[in-house]
Amino acid sequence: MTAPYEALSRVYDAGWTDFSIQYAPLIEELLGARGIGTARVLDLGCGTGVLAVALAKAGHTVRGVDASPDMLRLARRNARGVGGIRFVRGDLLDPQPGGPYDVVVCAYDAINYLRRLVEVRKLLHNAAASLREGGLFLCDSATAVLYRHEHGTTDAREVDGMTVLETTTYDARYKLATTTFSFPDGTYEVHRQRPYSFDELSPLLENAGLRVTDRFSWFSRLPYTPASPKVFIIAEKEST
C-alpha cells in the first residue's frame, strides 16, 4: 500500500482535474464583482496545481500548499514558464505566511481529509488569519449523502491507457468514508475522509469570523439542500 496520492499522482491530471478547472471562473467572477483585477490567492490542498496555474495565468499571485511531495512535484512541472506562483509543502492545518490574501480556497473535498471538527476549526481560523478584511474563503465538502450513495461501489476509470479501480465504503456510525484506488500492477492506496454538511460547517465558519455569503451544491449554483451530495461555501472575512 502506498501513501495517499503517491501512486494516484501519476494519473491524477489525466482523470481528476475537471473539478479544479471549474473553480477558476468562479473565483474570477467573485473578484470581478468586487472590482479586483489582480488578487493574492492562497490555495490550500493545491494538488497538481491545476487551479493555481489557471489563476496565475490570469494574472493573480498564488501560493499553493499541499502535503504530498508527489503532487507538488507535478504542480511545479505544470507551472513551468508561469510567473507569480509558488508551491510549498505543508499541512492544511499549518499557519500560512505571506498574507494578507484576497482569497483563500480549499477545493475538491480537501476539507474532508480533516476527520475531526477541531481540525476543521483550526483550518478555518488559520484561513481567516491569512485573509484581509473583506477577503474571501471558498471551500467545498462532500456530504454524507454522497458517501451513502457511493457505499459499496467500484468505479473503473480508464486513464493513461490503464484501468484504475476506485472502491468506496462508508461507515455512517463513525462518519468515515474509505476510498481505495487499485492499479493494474497491484499497487493500491487508501484515502479516508469524513463528510461535512453545511449545518456542521456554518457555526465553525462564524466562530472563525467568516460570514457565509453564498452556498450551493454545484458550480451551476444549484441550490444546496440537506439532500445534496456536495456543498460549496463562499464566506467573507468580517471586519474586526
Short mmCIF file of C-alpha atoms in Angstrom, two decimals:
data_model
loop_
_atom_site.label_atom_id
_atom_site.label_comp_id
_atom_site.label_asym_id
_atom_site.label_seq_id
_atom_site.Cartn_x
_atom_site.Cartn_y
_atom_site.Cartn_z
CA MET A 1 0.00 0.00 0.00
CA THR A 2 1.33 3.42 -0.93
CA ALA A 3 0.68 6.74 0.80
CA PRO A 4 -2.31 8.80 -0.42
CA TYR A 5 -1.53 10.41 -3.79
CA GLU A 6 1.80 8.62 -4.15
CA ALA A 7 0.53 6.31 -6.90
CA LEU A 8 -2.55 8.34 -7.81
CA SER A 9 -0.42 11.36 -8.62
CA ARG A 10 0.91 9.55 -11.71
CA VAL A 11 -2.50 9.59 -13.37
CA TYR A 12 -4.25 12.38 -11.48
CA ASP A 13 -4.05 15.01 -14.21
CA ALA A 14 -5.48 12.57 -16.75
CA GLY A 15 -8.59 11.74 -14.76
CA TRP A 16 -9.32 14.10 -11.88
CA THR A 17 -8.73 17.72 -12.91
CA ASP A 18 -12.09 18.79 -14.36
CA PHE A 19 -13.39 19.77 -10.95
CA SER A 20 -10.47 22.05 -10.09
CA ILE A 21 -10.59 23.71 -13.52
CA GLN A 22 -14.14 24.88 -12.83
CA TYR A 23 -13.05 26.80 -9.72
CA ALA A 24 -11.04 29.40 -11.66
CA PRO A 25 -14.04 31.06 -13.41
CA LEU A 26 -15.91 31.11 -10.09
CA ILE A 27 -13.07 32.93 -8.37
CA GLU A 28 -12.69 35.33 -11.29
CA GLU A 29 -16.41 36.08 -11.14
CA LEU A 30 -16.27 36.83 -7.42
CA LEU A 31 -13.22 39.05 -7.76
CA GLY A 32 -14.73 40.88 -10.73
CA ALA A 33 -17.90 41.61 -8.76
CA ARG A 34 -15.69 43.28 -6.15
CA GLY A 35 -13.68 45.25 -8.71
CA ILE A 36 -10.48 43.29 -8.02
CA GLY A 37 -8.40 42.80 -11.15
CA THR A 38 -5.42 41.02 -9.63
CA ALA A 39 -5.51 39.16 -6.34
CA ARG A 40 -3.27 37.36 -3.89
CA VAL A 41 -4.56 33.79 -3.56
CA LEU A 42 -3.75 31.01 -1.09
CA ASP A 43 -4.61 27.57 -2.49
CA LEU A 44 -4.79 25.01 0.35
CA GLY A 45 -4.55 21.40 -0.80
CA CYS A 46 -3.42 22.56 -4.23
CA GLY A 47 -2.71 19.07 -5.59
CA THR A 48 -1.05 19.14 -9.01
CA GLY A 49 -1.59 22.88 -9.23
CA VAL A 50 -4.31 22.94 -11.87
CA LEU A 51 -6.30 25.73 -10.18
CA ALA A 52 -3.22 27.62 -9.03
CA VAL A 53 -1.73 27.65 -12.53
CA ALA A 54 -5.01 28.81 -14.08
CA LEU A 55 -5.21 31.71 -11.63
CA ALA A 56 -1.56 32.65 -12.10
CA LYS A 57 -2.03 32.67 -15.87
CA ALA A 58 -4.92 35.11 -15.31
CA GLY A 59 -2.50 37.48 -13.57
CA HIS A 60 -3.04 36.59 -9.93
CA THR A 61 -0.27 35.82 -7.42
CA VAL A 62 -0.73 32.35 -5.97
CA ARG A 63 0.78 30.34 -3.13
CA GLY A 64 -0.10 26.63 -3.38
CA VAL A 65 0.23 24.36 -0.36
CA ASP A 66 -0.01 20.57 -0.30
CA ALA A 67 1.19 17.75 1.97
CA SER A 68 2.01 15.34 -0.86
CA PRO A 69 5.53 15.66 -2.32
CA ASP A 70 4.40 13.66 -5.35
CA MET A 71 1.55 16.06 -6.14
CA LEU A 72 3.81 19.07 -5.60
CA ARG A 73 6.41 17.68 -7.98
CA LEU A 74 3.75 17.60 -10.69
CA ALA A 75 2.44 21.03 -9.69
CA ARG A 76 5.89 22.53 -10.19
CA ARG A 77 6.14 20.81 -13.57
CA ASN A 78 2.71 22.15 -14.58
CA ALA A 79 3.78 25.66 -13.55
CA ARG A 80 6.93 25.81 -15.69
CA GLY A 81 7.06 29.11 -17.50
CA VAL A 82 4.23 30.60 -15.42
CA GLY A 83 5.08 33.58 -13.23
CA GLY A 84 3.52 34.68 -9.96
CA ILE A 85 3.17 31.22 -8.45
CA ARG A 86 4.92 29.33 -5.66
CA PHE A 87 4.32 25.82 -4.34
CA VAL A 88 5.31 24.74 -0.84
CA ARG A 89 4.89 21.54 1.12
CA GLY A 90 2.70 21.93 4.18
CA ASP A 91 -0.27 20.65 6.13
CA LEU A 92 -3.78 22.06 5.80
CA LEU A 93 -3.59 23.00 9.47
CA ASP A 94 -0.32 24.95 9.24
CA PRO A 95 -0.49 28.74 9.64
CA GLN A 96 0.43 30.24 6.27
CA PRO A 97 2.83 33.15 5.81
CA GLY A 98 2.70 35.67 3.00
CA GLY A 99 -0.65 37.25 3.79
CA PRO A 100 -2.89 39.02 3.88
CA TYR A 101 -4.56 37.26 0.95
CA ASP A 102 -7.59 38.36 -1.04
CA VAL A 103 -8.75 34.76 -1.45
CA VAL A 104 -8.15 31.51 0.42
CA VAL A 105 -9.50 28.43 -1.34
CA CYS A 106 -9.67 24.84 -0.10
CA ALA A 107 -11.03 22.91 -3.07
CA TYR A 108 -12.08 19.43 -4.22
CA ASP A 109 -13.03 17.80 -0.93
CA ALA A 110 -9.71 18.70 0.71
CA ILE A 111 -11.58 19.64 3.88
CA ASN A 112 -12.96 16.10 4.07
CA TYR A 113 -9.48 14.78 4.85
CA LEU A 114 -9.81 16.52 8.23
CA ARG A 115 -11.65 13.89 10.22
CA ARG A 116 -12.25 15.85 13.43
CA LEU A 117 -14.24 19.04 13.95
CA VAL A 118 -11.41 20.51 15.98
CA GLU A 119 -9.18 20.22 12.90
CA VAL A 120 -11.74 21.97 10.71
CA ARG A 121 -12.00 24.72 13.32
CA LYS A 122 -8.23 25.19 13.22
CA LEU A 123 -8.20 25.29 9.41
CA LEU A 124 -10.88 27.97 9.33
CA HIS A 125 -9.23 30.12 11.99
CA ASN A 126 -5.92 29.94 10.14
CA ALA A 127 -7.66 30.79 6.87
CA ALA A 128 -9.32 33.80 8.45
CA ALA A 129 -5.99 34.94 9.89
CA SER A 130 -4.48 34.74 6.39
CA LEU A 131 -7.20 36.90 4.82
CA ARG A 132 -7.50 40.65 4.64
CA GLU A 133 -10.75 42.16 5.93
CA GLY A 134 -13.40 41.52 3.30
CA GLY A 135 -11.31 38.73 1.78
CA LEU A 136 -12.99 35.56 0.53
CA PHE A 137 -12.81 31.98 1.72
CA LEU A 138 -14.06 29.25 -0.62
CA CYS A 139 -14.39 25.56 0.05
CA ASP A 140 -16.46 22.56 -0.91
CA SER A 141 -17.32 19.43 1.03
CA ALA A 142 -18.71 16.03 0.24
CA THR A 143 -21.70 15.31 2.44
CA ALA A 144 -22.89 12.03 3.95
CA VAL A 145 -25.46 11.86 1.14
CA LEU A 146 -22.63 11.37 -1.37
CA TYR A 147 -20.83 8.72 0.62
CA ARG A 148 -24.01 6.80 1.39
CA HIS A 149 -24.77 6.76 -2.32
CA GLU A 150 -21.26 5.55 -3.20
CA HIS A 151 -21.05 2.95 -0.41
CA GLY A 152 -20.15 -0.46 -1.82
CA THR A 153 -19.50 0.81 -5.34
CA THR A 154 -16.46 0.40 -7.59
CA ASP A 155 -15.80 2.88 -10.38
CA ALA A 156 -13.43 1.82 -13.20
CA ARG A 157 -11.60 4.75 -14.78
CA GLU A 158 -9.58 4.49 -17.96
CA VAL A 159 -6.63 6.84 -17.58
CA ASP A 160 -3.34 6.90 -19.46
CA GLY A 161 -4.05 3.51 -21.01
CA MET A 162 -4.74 1.75 -17.73
CA THR A 163 -7.80 0.90 -15.65
CA VAL A 164 -7.86 2.38 -12.14
CA LEU A 165 -10.47 0.96 -9.79
CA GLU A 166 -11.97 3.32 -7.21
CA THR A 167 -13.86 1.46 -4.46
CA THR A 168 -15.75 3.34 -1.75
CA THR A 169 -17.25 2.25 1.56
CA TYR A 170 -18.91 4.40 4.20
CA ASP A 171 -19.30 3.75 7.92
CA ALA A 172 -22.15 6.02 9.00
CA ARG A 173 -21.60 5.28 12.68
CA TYR A 174 -18.09 6.74 12.63
CA LYS A 175 -18.71 9.13 9.71
CA LEU A 176 -15.80 7.55 7.89
CA ALA A 177 -15.53 7.17 4.12
CA THR A 178 -12.79 4.88 2.81
CA THR A 179 -11.79 5.03 -0.84
CA THR A 180 -9.31 2.54 -2.23
CA PHE A 181 -7.59 3.16 -5.57
CA SER A 182 -6.25 -0.04 -7.16
CA PHE A 183 -3.81 -0.11 -10.07
CA PRO A 184 -3.08 -2.85 -12.65
CA ASP A 185 0.39 -3.53 -11.19
CA GLY A 186 -1.17 -4.47 -7.83
CA THR A 187 -0.41 -1.12 -6.21
CA TYR A 188 -3.19 0.39 -4.15
CA GLU A 189 -3.68 3.33 -1.84
CA VAL A 190 -6.34 4.13 0.74
CA HIS A 191 -7.93 7.54 1.35
CA ARG A 192 -10.02 8.18 4.47
CA GLN A 193 -12.36 11.15 4.69
CA ARG A 194 -15.23 12.49 6.76
CA PRO A 195 -18.31 14.19 5.28
CA TYR A 196 -19.45 17.61 6.47
CA SER A 197 -22.82 19.22 5.91
CA PHE A 198 -23.47 22.95 5.77
CA ASP A 199 -25.07 22.78 9.21
CA GLU A 200 -21.83 21.39 10.64
CA LEU A 201 -19.56 23.88 8.89
CA SER A 202 -21.67 27.02 9.34
CA PRO A 203 -21.08 27.59 13.08
CA LEU A 204 -17.36 26.88 12.67
CA LEU A 205 -17.14 29.49 9.92
CA GLU A 206 -19.00 32.01 12.03
CA ASN A 207 -16.73 31.33 15.01
CA ALA A 208 -13.70 31.99 12.80
CA GLY A 209 -15.11 35.36 11.72
CA LEU A 210 -16.08 34.16 8.25
CA ARG A 211 -19.57 35.26 7.22
CA VAL A 212 -21.26 32.97 4.70
CA THR A 213 -22.39 34.94 1.65
CA ASP A 214 -23.45 32.04 -0.56
CA ARG A 215 -23.89 28.28 -0.58
CA PHE A 216 -24.83 25.93 -3.38
CA SER A 217 -24.39 22.33 -4.45
CA TRP A 218 -22.60 22.70 -7.81
CA PHE A 219 -20.81 25.25 -9.96
CA SER A 220 -24.08 25.97 -11.76
CA ARG A 221 -25.27 27.44 -8.42
CA LEU A 222 -27.74 24.59 -7.97
CA PRO A 223 -29.35 25.28 -4.57
CA TYR A 224 -27.98 23.37 -1.59
CA THR A 225 -30.42 21.27 0.45
CA PRO A 226 -29.89 18.64 3.16
CA ALA A 227 -30.25 16.07 0.37
CA SER A 228 -27.33 17.49 -1.65
CA PRO A 229 -24.23 15.31 -2.12
CA LYS A 230 -21.98 18.38 -2.15
CA VAL A 231 -21.93 21.79 -0.55
CA PHE A 232 -19.94 24.77 -1.86
CA ILE A 233 -19.45 27.67 0.55
CA ILE A 234 -18.35 31.24 -0.09
CA ALA A 235 -17.59 33.29 3.01
CA GLU A 236 -16.20 36.75 3.66
CA LYS A 237 -13.85 37.77 6.47
CA GLU A 238 -15.71 40.14 8.73
CA SER A 239 -14.26 43.42 9.94
CA THR A 240 -12.85 43.34 13.46
#
